[in-house]
Structures are given as structure tokens and as C-alpha cells.
Amino acid sequence: MSDSFKAKSPSRRQFLSGAAAVGAGVVAGTTAKAAGPDPLITQVQDWASGTGDGVDATPYGLPIDYESDVVRRNVEWLTADTISSINFTPIHALDGTITPQGCAFERHHSGAIELRKQDYRLMINGLVDNPLVFSYEDLERFPRENRVYFCECAANTGMEWAGSQLNGAQFTHGMIHNMEYSGIPLRTLLEEAGLNAAGDLKDKWVYVEGADASSNGRSIPMEKALDDVLVAFKANGEALRKEHGYPVRLVVPGWEGNMWVKWLRRIEVTDQAVESREETSKYTDTLEDGTARKWTWEMDAKSVVTSPSPQSPIKHGHGPLVITGLAWSGRGAITRVDVSKDGGKTWETARLAAPGEKMAMTRFYLDTTWDGEEMLLQSRAMDDTGYVQPTKAELRDVRGLNSIYHNNCIQTWWIKSDGEAENVEVS
Amino acid sequence: MSKYRNLIITSALAATLGAAPAFAEKFGLGRTALPEEIAAWDLDISPDGTGLPVGSGNAFDGEELFADYCAICHGDFAEGVDNWPKLAGGMDTLDHEDPLKTVGSYWPFLSTTFDYVRRSMPFGNAQTLTDDEVYAIVAYILYSNDLVDDDFELSNENFLEVEMPNAGGFIVDDRLTSEAHFVREPCMADCKEGTPEVVMRAMVLDVTPEETKARKVQELMDATKPDADRDTAAVAETAVVAEAATEEAEPVAEEAPVEEVVALDPEMIAKGEKVFKKCKACHQVGEKAKNKTGPVLNGIVGAPAGAVEGFKYSKPMAAAGEDGLVWTEEELTAFLTKPKAYMKKTKMSFAGLKKEADIDAVLTYLKSFGQ
């Protein structure tokens, strides 16, 4: 397939990065036939002879140094300033479905603030029977739930609308994380304040905002607010990180990450959408004719192969290969993921590590063999509404080229014969 | 609200809403919010004007305020600086490639502009403008978009009379209908005519951050020269690419300033670091500091004013530097107490540090960054 493609001659950088993987492959891929006894086995190693760290070495543990490249990264040219910017989860290097908090992507509009629990206040006002103020301790006394949900920025994959740009699953699909939240149903808090004053709830909204300078206010229809929205204070069992809204954030299952207001400080019941900055000038989707969709809250079904991928090339030799990735849908549970090795001409169904859960990430595997052939690797998710993840061309047919948000198209990685991978578009 | 009606088909949710009066018993937690508290936080303004404060301001005054508080990011004419948002222009570009979305060309409601400026601007110094100043700045943004004349005065009285060009430019999410064809049987074989071929490559565009390339270079070096002598030809060749990877080697260089720090009170430095958060929106310090909205502040205490290389100072600041102003602790204290009073027309849109202790702490912190 590479014959048909008129590429520019590779730059020195590309040459070097390509050569790197080959070199590494040579070192790593020697387990099949031992040239001689392995000194790692035949000689007593320091770690088998001496001692390691005591239990007081790291009161709160961090990943071992050898994993120091598995970190959030940002793309400097994307935004004017890191304070109002985004970084990316290293999904290429993770497995399973739960994203550790320490490497879960961040998106701030006025920076990650530090707000102590004792300084925390949550106000509910507007069309309620009794406007209330809660302290953090008050929130801990309401019945709470544990739920796993993905949070995806509406702009995830947004840089890829016009063509393949960023070379790595972390950068193309890393504005997402998946955590187990402990929190109170928003419904419980609204009922505590009393909704009789709101009258008919069908045309009512809640306006939610954060304590940071951006406030990042968003309007959420009452129907969603009473359905599955959580006011959360723990993620993956521990306190939220400051960058994810410590001490309290909103969890809006399946809906775009911008609505998951961090440092949540106020919930107002209103009779109209506020039409704040984040729901008019941003997070609206411009179509080809110049009109824009608004209130595009749900995240469509989507998937991506996380390995092999540009940051996670095939380094072992020929033979068994695990192709793996993530799938999710804001409208329900993932029911199936298919994988194509030939750019979408033929597909085979991957194995789901566990049955899909509503609005949570699903891990898929395709256990296969690879003999050095080039692949145009793709994955395609289906959810329980019957929706099948579209190609980029199909999305462009409906939406044109001027959208930024909600790009849920099928991603292609070109796996080369040396195991290196590249982000490409295919015909 | 048609979006809402589309969704309500789901029977479970319909039941949820129908059950409105029969709410669960209360827990008796929390306390009643006081009117003053609600007034302090309930600042949102709706398209119909709900929430607008009484006040007014004209485009002429707005221009001056904009130059003082906003232009450093948004440009004197709201045309935007670097990657910062452009607030003016872009009329009739929405159906073009790369549409320019500004307050004038895109924002459907003026209430959004007022709401956002009042609550979140200036960046790094939100909620320091008076309501009249916000009216004036919003009037100027309208003027910069050619939507009003320069003598236009905006007030809560005439606010709803302003017509926003793109007010009718939005439709409610229609994906469930316009993209209903994505609900389908997935094709498994012969899904494309011919053999799929690569038509675009990310490597050609080459905009991926360097770290990942640097990592690969590191791997190359590890693989080819697993042991010691890495600083040979291979390194020289890859130096450009490896730049980002050298961060790990840099702590050695950081040791130098530590000696100067010794004399400074570590507690004061820590306190100053906290105070410095107010400055961080615009200023950087430290090894990798770059000029941002404001200049790098390494070694600023005792340095001549207006002298940081590569930073474009306001005219008065540049002039003061030429006249020999040196940032002694006394001068910096005076400046930081009330920047605009100390130097009219400084670019620094910061209200000032009220507490002397905060100023002392932040100066100690700044002193911990030698040069």
C-alpha cells in the first residue's frame, strides 16, 4: 500500500524515530532462542541480594521511575496559555479501563485552583422552595452512590477534523478519562431544596457553575439533572485531585466534559438556558453552511486502538500480537467493537474484556498474529442504541470541515513492517 | 426547548418528571442561603436580560478601559494577540474554511458577553471591574465590531435593543435525525471499493510535541549505546531532536541558585509562592520561564525596570527604565501596592496587593530566583 502513496522523503527526525524502534526491537525480541545463558538469570542480581525501600520511603506512592514517560502531555501550539488549556491522558500506555487520577487529562479555563474543604460552600438557589447552602461536611451526610463513568472533552480528536495531525493516541484521543466516582445524586440535593416552586419541571433547567475565575457555567435540562447527574467528591476511591475539581465536582454521565463543572459552587434552578460563554461561543458546532448546532451534549459512540499506535509501536518480533483499545458511548453501553487491519475493507469482531457498562469505558482486545505485514489498523464501536461509529468521510458529509467538537470518527494507524505506527487518513 | 421534547420520549424519564410532587423526605441538611449570599454569587445574565445590573458605559470610555485591561491579550482593536481570542471581525466567514468566530460574527446573545466579562475578566484578575466599566467595555467590543457608533452608550435600559448579527445562526442538536443513518448494520467484508490507501499522514505535517520524538531518540541511544559514552557522534546528530529530552539532565544546572537562597527565609519563600499565584496568570519565574502576558521575573529585585529581553513594555514602563528606574524593594513595593497609581498606563492589569506582608513574601520568593 505504501507504493501508492507519494510521501515526502522522510526527514532526519522521522528516520531517527523509525530507527529507534528497530533498534529497541532487536534488543527486546531475543527471547525465542537464547544465544547463551542469560546473566539476568545465572548471575545473582543486586535486587536479589540486597534490600529494597522500607515502608516509610513513600507515604503516598508514585509510579516507579521506569514509567516516567507515562505522563500527561500538552500540545503547546494549541492554546495561548497553559492556564486556559488542556493536556492529554497517556492512553497509549494504559490498560484496563480505570484511569489513574495522576495521569487523567486536565482542562482548565482559569487554572486549577486550590480550595480547602473548610472553605467550600455549595449553594442551591433560583426556583427552589428554600435556597440552601451546604458545607462539605453536609454533603458527606447524604446517601451516596459509586458509579464508573467516562469524561470526554467535546474537543477530543478535534484537531483531526481537517486531516491527520497529531502522531499518537494520547494526542488524538487522550482528552478522556474513566473513573469510579463516589457522590450524591444531584436529584437528592435539588429535592432537599424543594422543587415545588419550579412548577412544571419539563421546561426547567439547572445552571451549574464553579468557584474558579472562569466559573465555567453551563445549563443542564432538568430532566438530565434529575436522572443520573452526581455531585462527586471522590474518584477511584480517594479525594478528587485539585486539577479535577477538589473538593467537589459535577459528574454528567455521557455528556461533554465541559459540563462536568469542577470546584462546583452553585446550582440554580432556572426557567431558561443561561446561554453562557461555554454554551454559545464555545462548545457549539459549526456546520458547512455556517449555522451551528448548539446543546450538543451527548458524546457519540467512539473507539480507538491504543496499542499498537504511534507512541506504542510493535517492538517484539513476528508472531503473537495483542491489539487493544478503548470504546465508549455517551448514549449507552458498548455492545461490540470491530477491528480492521486493511483500512476498513474487512472487519473482525474484537473481544470485550468485560460487558459494556452505560457511559463507561470498555476495553477491547484482538488477540492475533503479525508477520511484519503493513496494516491500516482501525476500530469501530457499536452501542446499545444500534449506532455504529462512522468514518471521518461520513461525518464530514453531514457536518463539513469547520467543526471542532464531537469528532467521533474511526481512527487509522498505519503499522509499518518495522512495527512503527503513524496517524493517517485512508481512502 | 424542542431538544428537551425529543429526549423525553424515554418512558422512564417521563415517569421521573411526572412524579414531581411526591419527592422523598428531606434530610434537614444545609442551611438557608441568605439574600446577600445569593446576590454575591448569582451573577448570571440570561438572554432576556434577567440579572442585568443597573448601569451604563459608553464605547469611548470603553476604549480606554479596553486598552488598560484587555488589549494585552485581545489587542487594541479586539483583533487578538497570538493565540488569544479575537473578539472582533470575521463577519460573513462562518461558512468559509476556518471561520473567524468573534462576538460580532458568532455570539448570538449580548448577555453572554456582559456576563463573561463581568465574571471572568480580566484574565487573572476577574471580578475587579465595576458594572459601569463592564458596560463600557462591552460597548467598545460592539464598536470594534462596527455594530455601534463610537458615541454609543450601553445601559441596562437599551441592552436588549442591540441586534447581534448571528442571533439566528444556531439550531438545536439534530444528530438523532440528521445522523440517524449511523444506526445501522455494520459492514464486515468488502466494505470499500478497491484497496484503502493512505491519503494523508501526520508525520508530514509534523506538529506532534517533541517529547515523544525525544523519547524515541532516547530509545535509539539506549539501544545502540547501552552503556556509558553517549556524548559522541550519535548525540551530536540527534541534538536538535533530543532538546526536550535533556530536561532530565538539567537538575545539575539548578543547583547554582540554591546558594543565594540560603540567606532567605524558607517560610517566607513558601508564603511568597502562594501569593505569587495571583501573578502566575501573566508572569513566570524559574529555569524554564518565558515571557508571557508579563515579563519573566527571574532576578527582578534589583534589576533595571523595563529591561527584560524580548518583552514589549508599555511606553511609560520603557521610559521609566530608560530614565534609570531600578526595581529596588521599595520601588517594587510601591508598584505592587497599586500598579495603576504607581504607573499610569502600565500594561499590568492587576489591582495590587493589599497586605504589606504579602508583598514582602512575594519579594522574598522572587529573590529566590537569581537570574
Coordinates of C-alpha atoms in Angstrom, one line a residue, chain B residues 65-321:
Chain B
L65 CA -10.6 50.6 29.7
F66 CA -10.0 48.0 27.0
A67 CA -6.5 49.3 26.3
D68 CA -5.8 49.1 30.0
Y69 CA -7.3 45.8 30.9
C70 CA -7.9 43.7 27.8
A71 CA -5.7 44.8 24.9
I72 CA -2.6 42.9 26.2
C73 CA -4.3 39.7 25.2
H74 CA -7.1 40.8 22.9
G75 CA -5.3 43.6 21.0
D76 CA -6.1 47.3 21.0
F77 CA -8.8 46.8 18.4
A78 CA -10.1 43.4 19.9
E79 CA -8.3 41.7 17.0
G80 CA -6.5 39.3 19.3
V81 CA -2.8 38.8 20.1
D82 CA -1.1 35.5 19.4
N83 CA -3.4 32.6 20.2
W84 CA -5.7 34.7 22.5
P85 CA -9.3 35.1 21.4
K86 CA -10.1 37.6 18.7
L87 CA -13.2 39.5 19.8
A88 CA -13.9 41.5 16.6
G89 CA -14.1 40.9 12.9
G90 CA -14.9 37.7 11.0
M91 CA -18.3 38.9 9.7
D92 CA -19.7 36.5 7.0
T93 CA -16.9 34.0 7.5
L94 CA -18.9 31.3 9.2
D95 CA -19.4 29.3 6.0
H96 CA -15.8 29.6 5.0
E97 CA -12.9 27.3 5.7
D98 CA -11.6 28.3 9.2
P99 CA -14.4 30.7 10.1
L100 CA -13.5 33.5 12.4
K101 CA -15.8 33.3 15.4
T102 CA -16.0 36.6 17.3
V103 CA -18.5 38.4 19.5
G104 CA -19.6 40.2 16.3
S105 CA -19.6 37.3 13.9
Y106 CA -20.7 34.4 16.1
W107 CA -22.0 35.1 19.6
P108 CA -25.8 35.0 19.5
F109 CA -26.6 37.0 22.7
L110 CA -25.0 40.1 24.0
S111 CA -25.9 38.9 27.6
T112 CA -23.2 36.3 27.2
T113 CA -20.5 39.0 26.6
F114 CA -21.6 41.1 29.6
D115 CA -21.9 38.0 31.8
Y116 CA -18.4 36.7 30.9
V117 CA -16.6 40.0 31.1
R118 CA -18.1 40.8 34.5
R119 CA -17.5 37.4 36.0
S120 CA -14.3 36.1 34.5
M121 CA -12.3 39.0 33.0
P122 CA -9.7 40.5 33.1
F123 CA -7.9 37.1 32.9
G124 CA -6.0 36.7 36.2
N125 CA -8.0 39.5 37.8
A126 CA -11.6 38.5 37.5
Q127 CA -14.4 40.5 39.2
T128 CA -12.4 43.7 39.7
L129 CA -14.4 45.8 37.2
T130 CA -17.3 47.9 38.2
D131 CA -20.6 47.3 36.4
D132 CA -20.3 50.6 34.6
E133 CA -16.9 49.6 33.4
V134 CA -18.3 46.4 32.1
Y135 CA -21.0 48.2 30.2
A136 CA -18.3 50.5 28.7
I137 CA -16.1 47.6 27.7
V138 CA -19.0 45.7 26.1
A139 CA -20.0 48.9 24.3
Y140 CA -16.4 49.1 22.9
I141 CA -16.4 45.5 21.8
L142 CA -19.6 46.2 19.9
Y143 CA -18.0 49.3 18.4
S144 CA -14.9 47.3 17.4
N145 CA -17.3 45.0 15.5
D146 CA -18.8 48.0 13.7
L147 CA -22.1 47.3 15.3
V148 CA -22.5 50.7 17.0
D149 CA -21.0 54.2 16.7
D150 CA -18.2 55.4 18.9
D151 CA -20.5 57.6 21.0
F152 CA -22.8 54.7 21.7
E153 CA -23.8 54.3 25.4
L154 CA -24.8 50.8 26.5
S155 CA -27.1 50.5 29.6
N156 CA -29.5 48.1 31.2
E157 CA -32.2 50.2 29.6
N158 CA -31.2 49.7 25.9
F159 CA -29.3 46.4 26.3
L160 CA -31.9 44.3 24.6
E161 CA -32.1 46.7 21.6
V162 CA -28.7 45.7 20.4
E163 CA -29.0 43.3 17.5
M164 CA -26.5 40.5 17.3
P165 CA -25.7 39.6 13.7
N166 CA -25.6 35.8 14.3
A167 CA -28.6 35.6 16.7
G168 CA -30.4 33.3 14.2
G169 CA -27.4 31.2 13.4
F170 CA -27.9 28.3 15.7
I171 CA -30.0 25.1 15.6
V172 CA -30.7 22.7 18.5
D173 CA -28.7 19.5 18.3
D174 CA -30.3 17.4 15.5
R175 CA -27.9 14.5 15.4
L176 CA -30.6 12.0 16.3
T177 CA -32.3 12.8 13.0
S178 CA -29.5 14.2 10.7
E179 CA -27.2 11.3 11.7
A180 CA -29.8 8.6 12.2
H181 CA -28.2 6.7 9.3
F182 CA -25.3 5.8 11.7
V183 CA -27.7 3.4 13.3
R184 CA -27.2 0.5 11.0
E185 CA -25.9 -3.0 10.5
P186 CA -22.1 -2.9 10.5
C187 CA -20.4 -4.0 7.3
M188 CA -17.9 -6.8 7.8
A189 CA -16.5 -7.6 4.3
D190 CA -15.9 -5.8 1.1
C191 CA -16.9 -2.6 2.8
K192 CA -14.9 -0.4 0.4
E193 CA -14.3 -0.4 -3.3
G194 CA -10.7 -1.0 -4.1
T195 CA -7.9 -1.2 -1.7
P196 CA -7.9 1.5 1.0
E197 CA -4.8 3.7 0.6
V198 CA -3.1 6.3 2.7
V199 CA -4.1 9.8 1.6
M200 CA -2.8 11.9 4.5
R201 CA 0.0 11.4 7.1
A202 CA 0.6 13.1 10.4
M203 CA 4.3 12.7 10.0
V204 CA 4.3 15.0 7.0
L205 CA 2.6 17.7 9.0
D206 CA 4.9 17.2 11.9
V207 CA 3.2 19.0 14.7
T208 CA 3.3 16.4 17.4
P209 CA 5.1 17.6 20.6
E210 CA 8.8 16.9 20.7
E211 CA 8.7 14.8 23.9
T212 CA 7.5 11.7 22.1
K213 CA 10.1 12.1 19.4
A214 CA 12.7 12.8 22.1
R215 CA 11.7 9.6 23.9
K216 CA 12.3 7.6 20.7
V217 CA 15.7 9.2 20.3
Q218 CA 16.4 8.2 23.9
E219 CA 15.5 4.7 23.0
L220 CA 17.7 4.8 20.0
M221 CA 20.6 5.9 22.2
D222 CA 19.8 3.2 24.7
A223 CA 19.6 0.6 22.1
T224 CA 22.7 1.4 20.1
K225 CA 24.9 2.5 23.0
P226 CA 23.6 0.8 26.0
D227 CA 26.4 1.8 28.3
A228 CA 28.3 5.0 29.0
D229 CA 29.7 7.1 26.2
R230 CA 26.6 8.6 24.8
D231 CA 28.1 12.0 24.2
T232 CA 29.6 11.0 20.9
A233 CA 28.6 11.5 17.3
A234 CA 25.1 10.0 17.8
V235 CA 24.3 12.6 20.3
A236 CA 25.6 15.4 18.2
E237 CA 23.4 14.3 15.3
T238 CA 20.3 14.0 17.4
A239 CA 20.9 17.1 19.5
V240 CA 18.1 19.0 17.9
V241 CA 15.6 16.4 18.4
A242 CA 16.8 15.5 21.9
E243 CA 16.5 19.0 23.2
A244 CA 13.3 18.2 25.0
A245 CA 14.7 15.0 26.4
T246 CA 17.6 16.8 28.1
E247 CA 15.3 18.1 30.8
E248 CA 16.2 15.1 33.0
A249 CA 19.9 16.1 32.9
E250 CA 19.2 19.6 34.0
P251 CA 18.8 19.5 37.7
V252 CA 22.6 19.9 37.9
A253 CA 22.2 23.4 36.5
E254 CA 19.5 24.2 39.0
E255 CA 21.9 23.8 41.9
A256 CA 23.7 27.1 41.3
P257 CA 20.9 29.5 42.5
V258 CA 20.4 27.5 45.7
E259 CA 23.4 29.2 47.4
E260 CA 21.7 32.6 47.1
V261 CA 18.6 31.1 48.6
V262 CA 20.3 30.2 51.8
A263 CA 20.0 33.6 53.3
L264 CA 16.3 33.8 52.6
D265 CA 13.7 32.5 55.0
P266 CA 12.2 29.3 53.5
E267 CA 8.9 30.0 55.2
M268 CA 8.7 33.4 53.6
I269 CA 9.6 31.9 50.2
A270 CA 6.8 29.3 50.7
K271 CA 4.3 32.1 51.6
G272 CA 5.5 34.1 48.7
E273 CA 5.0 31.3 46.3
K274 CA 1.4 31.2 47.4
V275 CA 1.0 34.9 46.9
F276 CA 2.6 34.6 43.5
K277 CA -0.3 32.5 42.3
K278 CA -2.0 35.9 41.8
C279 CA 0.8 36.8 39.4
K280 CA 1.1 33.5 37.6
A281 CA -1.6 34.2 35.0
C282 CA 0.9 36.6 33.4
H283 CA 4.4 36.0 34.9
Q284 CA 6.7 33.1 35.0
V285 CA 9.8 32.5 37.1
G286 CA 12.3 29.7 37.2
E287 CA 14.6 27.8 35.0
K288 CA 12.2 27.4 32.1
A289 CA 10.4 30.7 32.5
K290 CA 9.3 32.6 29.3
N291 CA 7.8 35.9 28.7
K292 CA 4.1 35.6 28.6
T293 CA 1.5 38.3 29.1
G294 CA 4.1 39.8 31.5
P295 CA 7.8 39.5 31.5
V296 CA 9.9 36.8 33.1
L297 CA 10.7 37.8 36.7
N298 CA 13.9 36.0 37.4
G299 CA 16.3 38.4 39.1
I300 CA 13.8 41.2 39.0
V301 CA 14.6 42.5 42.5
G302 CA 17.4 45.0 42.0
A303 CA 17.2 44.9 38.2
P304 CA 16.6 48.0 36.0
A305 CA 12.9 48.5 35.0
G306 CA 11.7 47.7 31.5
A307 CA 14.8 45.6 30.7
V308 CA 13.7 42.0 30.3
E309 CA 14.8 40.9 26.9
G310 CA 12.2 40.2 24.3
F311 CA 9.3 41.7 26.3
K312 CA 7.3 44.6 24.8
Y313 CA 6.7 47.0 27.6
S314 CA 4.2 49.8 27.9
K315 CA 5.6 53.2 26.8
P316 CA 5.7 54.6 30.4
M317 CA 7.5 51.5 31.7
A318 CA 10.1 51.5 28.9
A319 CA 10.6 55.2 29.5
A320 CA 11.0 54.7 33.3
G321 CA 13.6 52.1 32.6

